[in-house]
Short mmCIF file of C-alpha atoms and ligand atoms in Angstrom, two decimals:
data_model
loop_
_atom_site.label_atom_id
_atom_site.label_comp_id
_atom_site.label_asym_id
_atom_site.label_seq_id
_atom_site.Cartn_x
_atom_site.Cartn_y
_atom_site.Cartn_z
CA UNK A 1 0.00 0.00 0.00
CA UNK A 2 1.19 3.47 -0.84
CA UNK A 3 2.95 5.53 1.80
CA UNK A 4 2.72 8.77 -0.10
CA UNK A 5 -1.01 8.46 -0.67
CA UNK A 6 -1.37 7.24 2.87
CA UNK A 7 -4.49 5.23 2.15
CA UNK A 8 -6.14 3.94 5.31
CA UNK A 9 -6.61 0.16 5.25
CA UNK A 10 -10.03 -1.48 5.12
CA UNK A 11 -12.18 1.67 5.11
CA UNK A 12 -15.09 3.03 3.11
CA UNK A 13 -15.02 6.62 1.83
CA UNK A 14 -18.33 8.29 2.65
CA UNK A 15 -19.03 12.00 3.08
CA UNK A 16 -15.36 12.88 2.64
CA UNK A 17 -14.33 10.70 5.60
CA UNK A 18 -12.65 7.30 5.76
CA UNK A 19 -14.57 5.08 8.17
CA UNK A 20 -14.97 1.43 9.10
CA UNK A 21 -17.55 -0.59 7.16
CA UNK A 22 -20.53 -1.68 9.26
CA UNK A 23 -19.36 -5.32 8.87
CA UNK A 24 -16.10 -4.44 10.66
CA UNK A 25 -14.49 -6.85 8.17
CA UNK A 26 -11.99 -6.70 5.35
CA UNK A 27 -11.51 -8.64 2.12
CA UNK A 28 -8.03 -9.95 1.44
CA UNK A 29 -6.46 -8.73 -1.80
CA UNK A 30 -4.29 -11.09 -3.86
CA UNK A 31 -1.47 -10.31 -6.24
CA UNK A 32 -2.19 -12.43 -9.35
CA UNK A 33 1.49 -12.45 -10.29
CA UNK A 34 2.31 -14.70 -7.32
CA UNK A 35 -1.09 -15.65 -5.85
CA UNK A 36 -0.11 -14.18 -2.46
CA UNK A 37 -2.04 -11.86 -0.08
CA UNK A 38 -0.65 -8.37 0.08
CA UNK A 39 -3.40 -5.91 1.05
CA UNK A 40 -7.00 -5.68 2.14
CA UNK A 41 -10.08 -3.59 1.41
CA UNK A 42 -13.27 -3.01 3.39
CA UNK A 43 -16.21 -5.41 3.15
CA UNK A 44 -18.86 -2.76 2.60
CA UNK A 45 -22.48 -3.73 3.32
CA UNK A 46 -26.02 -2.71 2.41
CA UNK A 47 -25.95 -0.45 5.46
CA UNK A 48 -22.85 1.35 4.16
CA UNK A 49 -24.53 1.73 0.76
CA UNK A 50 -27.54 3.29 2.52
CA UNK A 51 -25.29 5.79 4.28
CA UNK A 52 -23.40 6.55 1.06
CA UNK A 53 -26.58 7.12 -0.95
CA UNK A 54 -27.98 9.45 1.74
CA UNK A 55 -24.69 11.39 1.76
CA UNK A 56 -24.69 11.70 -2.03
CA UNK A 57 -28.31 12.84 -1.98
CA UNK A 58 -27.38 15.60 0.47
CA UNK A 59 -24.48 16.61 -1.82
CA UNK A 60 -26.71 16.63 -4.92
CA UNK A 61 -29.30 18.75 -3.11
CA UNK A 62 -26.64 20.90 -1.43
CA UNK A 63 -23.12 22.20 -2.04
CA UNK A 64 -22.33 19.97 -5.04
CA UNK A 65 -25.66 20.51 -6.81
CA UNK A 66 -25.44 24.27 -6.30
CA UNK A 67 -21.84 24.60 -7.52
CA UNK A 68 -21.51 26.44 -10.85
CA UNK A 69 -20.51 24.10 -13.67
CA UNK A 70 -17.18 25.85 -14.26
CA UNK A 71 -16.22 25.32 -10.61
CA UNK A 72 -17.05 21.63 -10.88
CA UNK A 73 -14.78 21.62 -13.91
CA UNK A 74 -11.95 23.29 -11.95
CA UNK A 75 -12.12 20.66 -9.24
CA UNK A 76 -12.02 17.95 -11.87
CA UNK A 77 -9.04 19.65 -13.50
CA UNK A 78 -7.25 19.66 -10.17
CA UNK A 79 -8.00 15.96 -9.81
CA UNK A 80 -6.60 15.31 -13.30
CA UNK A 81 -3.36 17.03 -12.29
CA UNK A 82 -3.10 15.18 -8.99
CA UNK A 83 -3.64 11.82 -10.71
CA UNK A 84 -0.86 12.69 -13.17
CA UNK A 85 1.45 13.46 -10.25
CA UNK A 86 0.80 9.95 -8.92
CA UNK A 87 1.03 7.94 -12.15
CA UNK A 88 3.99 5.80 -11.03
CA UNK A 89 2.43 5.05 -7.67
CA UNK A 90 -1.00 4.28 -9.14
CA UNK A 91 0.61 2.19 -11.88
CA UNK A 92 2.49 0.06 -9.39
CA UNK A 93 -0.62 -0.35 -7.25
CA UNK A 94 -2.63 -1.49 -10.30
CA UNK A 95 0.14 -3.79 -11.54
CA UNK A 96 0.07 -5.60 -8.17
CA UNK A 97 -3.70 -5.61 -7.88
CA UNK A 98 -4.73 -6.59 -11.43
CA UNK A 99 -1.54 -8.22 -12.74
CA UNK A 100 -1.19 -5.68 -15.54
CA UNK A 101 2.32 -5.10 -16.92
CA UNK A 102 3.61 -1.82 -15.49
CA UNK A 103 3.49 0.11 -18.76
CA UNK A 104 -0.17 -0.78 -19.26
CA UNK A 105 -0.99 0.01 -15.63
CA UNK A 106 0.64 3.45 -15.90
CA UNK A 107 -1.17 4.06 -19.18
CA UNK A 108 -4.45 3.37 -17.35
CA UNK A 109 -3.59 6.03 -14.75
CA UNK A 110 -2.79 8.53 -17.52
CA UNK A 111 -6.06 7.67 -19.28
CA UNK A 112 -7.99 8.11 -16.03
CA UNK A 113 -6.48 11.58 -15.61
CA UNK A 114 -7.35 12.34 -19.24
CA UNK A 115 -11.02 11.47 -18.62
CA UNK A 116 -11.12 13.96 -15.77
CA UNK A 117 -9.38 16.52 -17.98
CA UNK A 118 -11.80 15.97 -20.85
CA UNK A 119 -14.90 16.07 -18.65
CA UNK A 120 -13.52 19.03 -16.65
CA UNK A 121 -13.47 20.99 -19.89
CA UNK A 122 -16.93 19.76 -20.85
CA UNK A 123 -18.61 20.59 -17.52
CA UNK A 124 -19.66 24.13 -18.51
CA UNK A 125 -20.17 23.41 -22.22
CA UNK A 126 -23.24 21.21 -22.11
CA UNK A 127 -26.33 23.28 -22.64
CA UNK A 128 -29.91 23.06 -23.76
CA UNK A 129 -31.61 24.49 -26.83
CA UNK A 130 -34.31 26.94 -27.75
CA UNK A 131 -36.97 25.44 -29.99
CA UNK A 132 -39.09 27.36 -32.52
CA UNK A 133 -42.72 26.62 -31.65
CA UNK A 134 -46.22 28.11 -31.91
CA UNK A 135 -46.80 31.83 -32.01
CA UNK A 136 -46.84 33.22 -28.48
CA UNK A 137 -44.58 30.52 -27.05
CA UNK A 138 -40.91 30.38 -26.11
CA UNK A 139 -39.53 26.93 -25.51
CA UNK A 140 -36.19 25.91 -24.06
CA UNK A 141 -34.54 22.76 -22.80
CA UNK A 142 -32.32 22.19 -19.79
CA UNK A 143 -29.95 19.27 -19.32
CA UNK A 144 -30.34 18.33 -15.68
CA UNK A 145 -28.28 15.80 -13.70
CA UNK A 146 -30.18 12.67 -12.64
CA UNK A 147 -29.15 13.34 -9.03
CA UNK A 148 -27.42 10.36 -7.40
CA UNK A 149 -25.71 7.94 -9.78
CA UNK A 150 -24.50 4.43 -8.92
CA UNK A 151 -21.36 3.02 -10.57
CA UNK A 152 -20.50 -0.69 -10.47
CA UNK A 153 -17.19 -1.32 -12.21
CA UNK A 154 -15.16 -4.46 -13.00
CA UNK A 155 -11.58 -5.45 -12.22
CA UNK A 156 -10.10 -5.29 -15.70
CA UNK A 157 -9.62 -1.51 -16.15
CA UNK A 158 -10.60 0.01 -12.80
CA UNK A 159 -9.00 3.42 -13.37
CA UNK A 160 -10.17 3.87 -16.94
CA UNK A 161 -13.72 2.76 -16.27
CA UNK A 162 -13.91 4.89 -13.12
CA UNK A 163 -12.66 7.88 -15.14
CA UNK A 164 -15.11 7.48 -18.00
CA UNK A 165 -18.15 6.82 -15.87
CA UNK A 166 -17.64 8.85 -12.68
CA UNK A 167 -15.94 11.61 -14.71
CA UNK A 168 -18.96 12.16 -16.97
CA UNK A 169 -21.41 11.86 -14.06
CA UNK A 170 -19.58 14.41 -11.91
CA UNK A 171 -19.15 16.84 -14.80
CA UNK A 172 -22.91 17.01 -15.24
CA UNK A 173 -23.49 17.60 -11.52
CA UNK A 174 -24.47 14.14 -10.32
CA UNK A 175 -23.22 12.87 -6.95
CA UNK A 176 -21.69 9.40 -7.32
CA UNK A 177 -21.59 6.20 -5.30
CA UNK A 178 -18.96 3.79 -6.63
CA UNK A 179 -18.69 0.05 -5.90
CA UNK A 180 -15.36 -1.20 -7.29
CA UNK A 181 -14.68 -4.90 -7.90
CA UNK A 182 -13.51 -6.92 -4.91
CA UNK A 183 -10.52 -8.15 -6.95
CA UNK A 184 -9.26 -4.69 -7.86
CA UNK A 185 -10.46 -1.91 -5.57
CA UNK A 186 -7.22 -0.23 -4.54
CA UNK A 187 -6.74 2.36 -7.28
CA UNK A 188 -10.41 3.40 -7.03
CA UNK A 189 -9.86 4.11 -3.35
CA UNK A 190 -6.65 5.98 -4.18
CA UNK A 191 -8.44 8.18 -6.70
CA UNK A 192 -11.18 8.76 -4.11
CA UNK A 193 -8.47 9.94 -1.70
CA UNK A 194 -7.04 12.29 -4.35
CA UNK A 195 -10.54 13.69 -4.97
CA UNK A 196 -10.86 14.25 -1.22
CA UNK A 197 -7.53 16.08 -1.16
CA UNK A 198 -8.59 18.26 -4.10
CA UNK A 199 -11.61 19.40 -2.10
CA UNK A 200 -14.71 17.87 -3.69
CA UNK A 201 -17.62 18.59 -1.34
CA UNK A 202 -18.46 15.67 1.00
CA UNK A 203 -20.77 13.15 -0.69
CA UNK A 204 -20.00 14.19 -4.28
CA UNK A 205 -17.96 11.01 -4.71
CA UNK A 206 -18.47 8.16 -2.22
CA UNK A 207 -16.81 4.76 -2.50
CA UNK A 208 -18.01 1.54 -0.89
CA UNK A 209 -15.82 -1.45 -1.76
CA UNK A 210 -17.15 -4.93 -1.06
CA UNK A 211 -18.59 -8.06 -2.60
CA UNK A 212 -20.76 -7.83 -5.70
CA UNK A 213 -23.58 -9.89 -4.19
CA UNK A 214 -23.56 -7.69 -1.10
CA UNK A 215 -22.53 -4.05 -1.68
CA UNK A 216 -23.03 -4.23 -5.48
CA UNK A 217 -26.52 -5.66 -5.35
CA UNK A 218 -27.50 -3.27 -2.51
CA UNK A 219 -26.41 -0.33 -4.66
CA UNK A 220 -28.17 -1.50 -7.81
CA UNK A 221 -31.41 -2.19 -5.90
CA UNK A 222 -31.33 1.03 -3.87
CA UNK A 223 -34.43 3.20 -4.36
CA UNK A 224 -32.34 6.31 -3.72
CA UNK A 225 -30.27 5.84 -6.88
CA UNK A 226 -31.43 7.79 -9.95
CA UNK A 227 -29.24 6.09 -12.56
CA UNK A 228 -26.86 3.15 -12.59
CA UNK A 229 -23.84 2.60 -14.78
CA UNK A 230 -22.52 -0.97 -14.96
CA UNK A 231 -19.61 -2.58 -16.78
CA UNK A 232 -19.05 -6.31 -16.41
CA UNK A 233 -20.54 -9.68 -17.29
CA UNK A 234 -23.84 -10.17 -19.16
CA UNK A 235 -25.18 -12.24 -16.26
CA UNK A 236 -24.69 -9.50 -13.67
CA UNK A 237 -25.81 -6.89 -16.24
CA UNK A 238 -29.17 -8.66 -16.39
CA UNK A 239 -29.44 -8.58 -12.58
CA UNK A 240 -28.64 -4.86 -12.57
CA UNK A 241 -31.25 -4.14 -15.24
CA UNK A 242 -33.88 -6.14 -13.32
CA UNK A 243 -33.04 -4.35 -10.06
CA UNK A 244 -33.30 -0.97 -11.80
CA UNK A 245 -36.62 -1.96 -13.37
CA UNK A 246 -38.14 -2.23 -9.90
CA UNK A 247 -37.93 1.55 -9.54
CA UNK A 248 -37.91 2.29 -13.29
CA UNK A 249 -34.49 3.87 -13.30
CA UNK A 250 -32.25 4.29 -16.34
CA UNK A 251 -29.19 2.08 -16.71
CA UNK A 252 -26.09 2.00 -18.87
CA UNK A 253 -24.79 -1.52 -19.48
CA UNK A 254 -21.41 -2.37 -21.01
CA UNK A 255 -21.22 -6.15 -21.15
CA UNK A 256 -18.19 -7.13 -23.21
CA UNK A 257 -17.86 -8.60 -26.67
CA UNK A 258 -16.35 -11.04 -29.10
CA UNK A 259 -15.01 -8.43 -31.44
CA UNK A 260 -13.90 -9.30 -34.97
CA UNK A 261 -10.85 -7.96 -36.76
CA UNK A 262 -11.69 -8.45 -40.44
CA UNK A 263 -8.68 -8.65 -42.75
CA UNK A 264 -9.07 -8.54 -46.55
CA UNK A 265 -6.32 -9.76 -48.86
CA UNK A 266 -5.66 -6.20 -50.08
CA UNK A 267 -4.87 -4.89 -46.55
CA UNK A 268 -1.48 -3.44 -45.62
CA UNK A 269 -0.41 -6.38 -43.50
CA UNK A 270 2.67 -4.75 -41.99
CA UNK A 271 0.51 -1.98 -40.60
CA UNK A 272 -2.15 -4.42 -39.42
CA UNK A 273 0.15 -6.91 -37.71
CA UNK A 274 0.84 -5.06 -34.42
CA UNK A 275 -2.91 -4.46 -33.94
CA UNK A 276 -3.91 -8.02 -34.83
CA UNK A 277 -1.33 -9.53 -32.48
CA UNK A 278 -1.81 -7.05 -29.62
CA UNK A 279 -5.58 -6.58 -29.77
CA UNK A 280 -6.26 -9.83 -27.90
CA UNK A 281 -3.17 -9.79 -25.61
CA UNK A 282 -3.54 -6.41 -23.94
CA UNK A 283 -4.37 -6.85 -20.26
CA UNK A 284 -4.06 -10.64 -20.74
CA UNK A 285 -7.11 -10.55 -23.03
CA UNK A 286 -9.33 -9.29 -20.21
CA UNK A 287 -10.54 -6.39 -22.27
CA UNK A 288 -14.19 -5.96 -23.23
CA UNK A 289 -13.17 -4.67 -26.65
CA UNK A 290 -10.43 -7.27 -27.23
CA UNK A 291 -10.05 -8.16 -30.92
CA UNK A 292 -10.52 -11.82 -30.08
CA UNK A 293 -11.74 -13.09 -33.48
CA UNK A 294 -9.42 -12.79 -36.47
CA UNK A 295 -11.45 -13.08 -39.69
CA UNK A 296 -9.21 -13.42 -42.77
CA UNK A 297 -10.09 -13.61 -46.48
CA UNK A 298 -9.30 -17.10 -47.80
CA UNK A 299 -6.54 -16.09 -50.22
CA UNK A 300 -4.56 -14.30 -47.45
CA UNK A 301 -5.49 -16.62 -44.59
CA UNK A 302 -2.25 -18.66 -44.38
CA UNK A 303 0.01 -15.63 -44.68
CA UNK A 304 -1.85 -13.51 -42.11
CA UNK A 305 -2.31 -16.22 -39.51
CA UNK A 306 1.34 -17.30 -39.84
CA UNK A 307 2.49 -13.70 -39.31
CA UNK A 308 0.30 -13.32 -36.23
CA UNK A 309 1.28 -16.74 -34.84
CA UNK A 310 4.96 -15.93 -35.24
CA UNK A 311 4.60 -12.57 -33.51
CA UNK A 312 2.67 -14.11 -30.59
CA UNK A 313 5.16 -16.98 -30.25
CA UNK A 314 7.87 -14.37 -29.66
CA UNK A 315 5.96 -12.92 -26.68
CA UNK A 316 6.57 -13.67 -23.01
CA UNK A 317 4.02 -13.86 -20.20
CA UNK A 318 5.30 -13.09 -16.71
CA UNK A 319 4.98 -11.03 -13.52
CA UNK A 320 3.36 -7.61 -13.89
CA UNK A 321 6.26 -5.82 -12.25
CA UNK A 322 8.69 -7.30 -14.79
CA UNK A 323 6.66 -5.48 -17.44
CA UNK A 324 6.56 -8.15 -20.15
CA UNK A 325 4.24 -8.56 -23.14
CA UNK A 326 1.54 -10.09 -20.99
CA UNK A 327 0.81 -10.47 -17.28
CA UNK A 328 -1.25 -13.06 -15.40
CA UNK A 329 -5.05 -13.20 -15.48
CA UNK A 330 -6.85 -11.78 -12.48
CA UNK A 331 -7.57 -14.80 -10.28
CA UNK A 332 -7.83 -18.57 -10.00
CA UNK A 333 -11.40 -18.66 -11.29
CA UNK A 334 -10.44 -16.73 -14.43
CA UNK A 335 -7.31 -18.90 -14.85
CA UNK A 336 -9.47 -22.03 -14.81
CA UNK A 337 -12.05 -20.49 -17.09
CA UNK A 338 -9.53 -19.54 -19.77
CA UNK A 339 -7.77 -22.89 -19.51
CA UNK A 340 -11.08 -24.69 -19.93
CA UNK A 341 -11.41 -23.03 -23.36
CA UNK A 342 -7.89 -24.16 -24.30
CA UNK A 343 -8.80 -27.70 -23.20
CA UNK A 344 -12.01 -27.52 -25.22
CA UNK A 345 -10.01 -26.45 -28.29
CA UNK A 346 -7.68 -29.44 -27.86
CA UNK A 347 -10.59 -31.84 -27.29
CA UNK A 348 -12.31 -30.66 -30.47
CA UNK A 349 -9.13 -31.09 -32.50
CA UNK A 350 -8.50 -27.38 -33.13
CA UNK A 351 -4.88 -26.49 -33.82
CA UNK A 352 -2.74 -24.15 -31.76
CA UNK A 353 -0.66 -22.34 -34.35
CA UNK A 354 1.17 -19.94 -32.03
CA UNK A 355 1.78 -19.62 -28.31
CA UNK A 356 3.83 -17.27 -26.13
CA UNK A 357 6.43 -18.48 -23.62
CA UNK A 358 6.24 -18.38 -19.85
CA UNK A 359 9.00 -16.21 -18.35
CA UNK A 360 11.84 -17.93 -16.57
CA UNK A 361 11.34 -17.84 -12.79
CA UNK A 362 7.68 -16.81 -13.02
CA UNK A 363 6.15 -17.70 -9.62
CA UNK A 364 4.39 -21.05 -9.90
CA UNK A 365 1.41 -19.72 -7.93
CA UNK A 366 0.83 -16.90 -10.46
CA UNK A 367 -2.15 -17.13 -12.85
CA UNK A 368 -0.25 -17.24 -16.15
CA UNK A 369 -1.95 -18.15 -19.42
CA UNK A 370 0.35 -17.78 -22.44
CA UNK A 371 -1.24 -15.83 -25.31
CA UNK A 372 -2.46 -18.47 -27.75
CA UNK A 373 -3.54 -18.42 -31.41
CA UNK A 374 -5.97 -21.12 -32.56
CA UNK A 375 -6.28 -21.77 -36.29
CA UNK A 376 -9.32 -22.58 -38.46
CA UNK A 377 -11.96 -22.22 -35.78
CA UNK A 378 -15.46 -22.89 -37.19
CA UNK A 379 -17.50 -19.67 -36.89
CA UNK A 380 -20.14 -21.42 -34.77
CA UNK A 381 -17.69 -23.07 -32.36
CA UNK A 382 -17.80 -21.92 -28.71
CA UNK A 383 -14.27 -20.51 -29.11
CA UNK A 384 -15.60 -18.23 -31.84
CA UNK A 385 -18.84 -17.38 -30.05
CA UNK A 386 -18.15 -16.88 -26.33
CA UNK A 387 -16.22 -14.15 -24.55
CA UNK A 388 -13.22 -16.01 -23.11
CA UNK A 389 -11.75 -12.97 -21.37
CA UNK A 390 -8.24 -14.33 -21.70
CA UNK A 391 -5.42 -14.08 -24.27
CA UNK A 392 -6.88 -16.49 -26.84
CA UNK A 393 -7.30 -15.58 -30.51
CA UNK A 394 -9.68 -17.57 -32.73
CA UNK A 395 -8.79 -17.40 -36.46
CA UNK A 396 -11.64 -17.84 -38.94
CA UNK A 397 -11.65 -17.90 -42.77
CA UNK A 398 -14.12 -16.00 -44.93
CA UNK A 399 -14.83 -16.17 -48.69
CA UNK A 400 -15.94 -12.67 -49.62
CA UNK A 401 -17.49 -9.47 -48.31
CA UNK A 402 -20.88 -11.04 -47.76
CA UNK A 403 -19.39 -13.93 -45.83
CA UNK A 404 -17.28 -11.52 -43.74
CA UNK A 405 -20.37 -9.53 -42.70
CA UNK A 406 -22.28 -12.70 -41.85
CA UNK A 407 -19.48 -14.05 -39.64
CA UNK A 408 -18.65 -10.66 -38.07
CA UNK A 409 -22.30 -10.25 -37.03
CA UNK A 410 -22.76 -13.92 -36.15
CA UNK A 411 -22.32 -13.73 -32.36
CA UNK A 412 -24.63 -12.44 -29.62
CA UNK A 413 -22.25 -9.45 -29.12
CA UNK A 414 -21.69 -6.14 -30.89
CA UNK A 415 -19.13 -3.95 -29.12
CA UNK A 416 -16.29 -3.12 -31.53
CA UNK A 417 -14.94 -4.25 -34.91
CA UNK A 418 -11.77 -3.71 -36.95
CA UNK A 419 -11.70 -3.64 -40.77
CA UNK A 420 -8.44 -3.89 -42.70
CA UNK A 421 -8.49 -3.14 -46.45
CA UNK A 422 -7.09 -0.65 -48.96
CA UNK A 423 -10.49 -0.34 -50.65
CA UNK A 424 -12.36 2.60 -49.10
CA UNK A 425 -15.68 1.55 -50.60
CA UNK A 426 -15.43 -1.94 -49.18
CA UNK A 427 -14.37 -0.58 -45.79
CA UNK A 428 -17.33 1.80 -45.63
CA UNK A 429 -19.86 -0.78 -46.82
CA UNK A 430 -18.68 -3.09 -44.07
CA UNK A 431 -18.54 -0.34 -41.43
CA UNK A 432 -22.22 0.37 -42.11
CA UNK A 433 -23.30 -3.27 -42.04
CA UNK A 434 -21.35 -4.42 -38.98
CA UNK A 435 -23.39 -4.32 -35.78
CA UNK A 436 -20.97 -2.74 -33.32
CA UNK A 437 -20.80 0.43 -31.26
CA UNK A 438 -17.33 1.31 -32.57
CA UNK A 439 -15.79 0.38 -35.93
CA UNK A 440 -12.12 0.95 -36.68
CA UNK A 441 -10.85 1.07 -40.27
CA UNK A 442 -7.15 0.31 -40.69
CA UNK A 443 -6.56 0.74 -36.96
CA UNK A 444 -7.91 -0.82 -33.81
CA UNK A 445 -8.74 0.88 -30.52
CA UNK A 446 -7.90 4.38 -31.83
CA UNK A 447 -5.38 4.87 -29.03
CA UNK A 448 -7.99 4.63 -26.29
CA UNK A 449 -10.28 7.35 -27.60
CA UNK A 450 -11.45 9.23 -24.51
CA UNK A 451 -13.34 11.58 -26.87
CA UNK A 452 -15.08 8.79 -28.80
CA UNK A 453 -18.55 7.50 -27.82
CA UNK A 454 -18.30 3.87 -26.75
CA UNK A 455 -20.81 1.15 -25.96
CA UNK A 456 -22.58 -1.89 -27.27
CA UNK A 457 -25.20 -3.08 -29.67
CA UNK A 458 -27.08 -6.41 -29.30
CA UNK A 459 -25.91 -8.43 -26.27
CA UNK A 460 -23.02 -6.07 -25.55
CA UNK A 461 -25.39 -3.67 -23.81
CA UNK A 462 -26.69 -0.17 -24.39
CA UNK A 463 -26.04 3.42 -23.52
CA UNK A 464 -22.84 5.23 -24.39
CA UNK A 465 -19.90 6.24 -22.25
CA UNK A 466 -16.82 8.25 -23.28
CA UNK A 467 -16.91 11.40 -25.37
CA UNK A 468 -19.50 14.15 -25.17
CA UNK A 469 -22.28 11.65 -25.72
CA UNK A 470 -21.82 10.23 -22.20
CA UNK A 471 -22.97 13.59 -20.84
CA UNK A 472 -26.38 12.98 -22.40
CA UNK A 473 -26.67 9.64 -20.61
CA UNK A 474 -25.92 11.22 -17.26
CA UNK A 475 -28.52 13.97 -17.72
CA UNK A 476 -32.24 14.19 -18.36
CA UNK A 477 -33.69 16.78 -20.73
CA UNK A 478 -36.29 19.09 -19.25
CA UNK A 479 -38.42 21.12 -21.65
CA UNK A 480 -39.82 24.43 -20.44
CA UNK A 481 -42.59 26.00 -22.56
CA UNK A 482 -43.61 29.59 -21.82
CA UNK A 483 -46.85 31.06 -23.17
CA UNK A 484 -46.62 34.82 -23.44
CA UNK A 485 -49.09 36.61 -25.67
P1 LIG B 501 -18.99 -9.37 -12.83
O1 LIG B 501 -19.33 -10.39 -11.81
O2 LIG B 501 -20.02 -8.95 -13.77
O3 LIG B 501 -18.40 -8.11 -12.01
C1 LIG B 501 -18.52 -6.76 -12.41
C2 LIG B 501 -18.89 -5.91 -11.21
O4 LIG B 501 -20.20 -6.27 -10.74
C3 LIG B 501 -17.96 -6.08 -10.01
O5 LIG B 501 -17.85 -4.86 -9.31
C4 LIG B 501 -18.72 -7.09 -9.19
O6 LIG B 501 -18.34 -7.09 -7.84
C5 LIG B 501 -20.14 -6.60 -9.36
N1 LIG B 501 -21.17 -7.59 -9.07
C6 LIG B 501 -21.07 -8.95 -9.04
N2 LIG B 501 -22.25 -9.50 -8.72
C7 LIG B 501 -23.12 -8.49 -8.54
C8 LIG B 501 -24.50 -8.41 -8.21
N3 LIG B 501 -25.23 -9.52 -7.98
N4 LIG B 501 -25.09 -7.20 -8.14
C9 LIG B 501 -24.38 -6.08 -8.37
N5 LIG B 501 -23.07 -6.08 -8.66
C10 LIG B 501 -22.45 -7.27 -8.76
O7 LIG B 501 -17.77 -9.84 -13.63
P2 LIG B 501 -16.59 -10.75 -13.08
O8 LIG B 501 -17.03 -11.86 -12.18
O9 LIG B 501 -15.63 -9.82 -12.48
O10 LIG B 501 -16.10 -11.40 -14.41
C11 LIG B 501 -16.84 -12.47 -15.00
C12 LIG B 501 -16.88 -12.34 -16.49
O11 LIG B 501 -17.45 -11.08 -16.84
C13 LIG B 501 -15.53 -12.29 -17.16
O12 LIG B 501 -15.00 -13.55 -17.40
C14 LIG B 501 -15.85 -11.56 -18.42
O13 LIG B 501 -16.35 -12.38 -19.41
C15 LIG B 501 -16.91 -10.59 -18.01
N6 LIG B 501 -16.37 -9.25 -17.76
C16 LIG B 501 -16.57 -8.31 -18.70
C17 LIG B 501 -16.07 -7.04 -18.49
C18 LIG B 501 -16.26 -5.98 -19.50
O14 LIG B 501 -15.56 -4.98 -19.47
N7 LIG B 501 -17.17 -6.11 -20.38
C19 LIG B 501 -15.37 -6.74 -17.35
C20 LIG B 501 -15.20 -7.72 -16.37
C21 LIG B 501 -15.72 -8.97 -16.61
P3 LIG B 501 -17.29 -8.20 -7.34
O15 LIG B 501 -16.20 -8.29 -8.36
O16 LIG B 501 -16.82 -7.64 -6.06
O17 LIG B 501 -18.06 -9.47 -7.21
MG1 LIG B 502 -6.25 -8.11 -6.84
#
């Protein structure tokens, strides 16, 4: 745990004060690089959620709600700067907590700061409209915050997902209650501490760590929440949506994907290669937008898959703090889950055409899965259909444009897609026909894209975070019509 940040151990952050959870208990935190205990976080309860929601309500109705938008923006700007001052510390904390290679963990801290920077600037630039209407009327719209927003985030990108969701909610004047994942809560608490130091009014940003079934479900079912933003598994997303339905509250759901990278024979393969080989390895494949299906036109299939397999075979998986190509997966359960897909591939006679190496002296208790490329996966096989959430790439052949669209759209998901071709017409036809919230042509991921609206179609969820569009999700439009003869 950080000395400089001086985070208190095992506390909840409510009303600007660190206090004990009502359970009086902590949850042990493991380092996935060696499987050992190294920290603990509070086991927050329904009672703590109650207290946090009441505190956020008071903030929304009080000092935070009344603060001019530009002053909210200034506080968020200060938070952006403070996060940037702590990038190394936050990066190390995240590397230990999530198992992310240091470079990736630091990049997450920088991205988190960037979300606060972007939304700081946006805070006083979101406004309503005036609408031409009947004679004798003036009509205007206001964009009002929902009030108290709940945020349930996963363990894969805690800092980035906190930044994009809490950042947009705070910018629009909502008061937030955050429940981070039990497997990766430390950096959320650290950013909460930095927000406290910056001087956010008490209750503007409360954090209750704990178990999903306990603190998470209490938050999503709380009648005092006006909106809930969730990123995680489809199963829990369904529970969140059902809980919100009880009080008819809006939700944003981001539920992962099985995103295709579609490579035509006329693509610039040298440019594509780093994106094809990295898109499924980043964060050990535990990325909702991982490019985990590689669709290649028949005539280029052997060449492309060989290039990718060779690149992946040169990679090394090892401890996060040794900053290699790939770190461990988050926990034992995820380790077993990913391995069960590799066993299924072997059982069904699918061929591993490339696999990374395990680093020398990697702790045997660490959760290491070497990035693996599987060739000629039938498009309807479970490896081509299900989100593995591990560093496994399924390669699939296609005949022509029509076939590529059919396969690309042939899963329950629709989060992102990559298209690689030199033919602009073909790229645009495909971009329009692919069901995905983000489509990348001759790139993938667009360098993170804080400014770019992001979210799912189909089973990947709904609602948009990131970019200016997120501000619409965290506000409700009020129309005021004045009759004045
Ligand atoms: P998850 O269970 O959906 O967890 C996401 C968040 O929801 C965590 O904060 C979790 O808390 C919380 N949660 C769990 N049960 C809850 C409940 N009943 N009510 C309210 N909140 C609840 O995901 P996971 O177990 O971490 O991962 C399982 C699978 O989900 C992965 O293998 C992957 O396929 C998918 N996933 C997708 C994304 C994505 O970005 N799309 C991210 C993570 C996982 P606790 O962690 O403390 O239980
Ligand atoms: Mg951990």
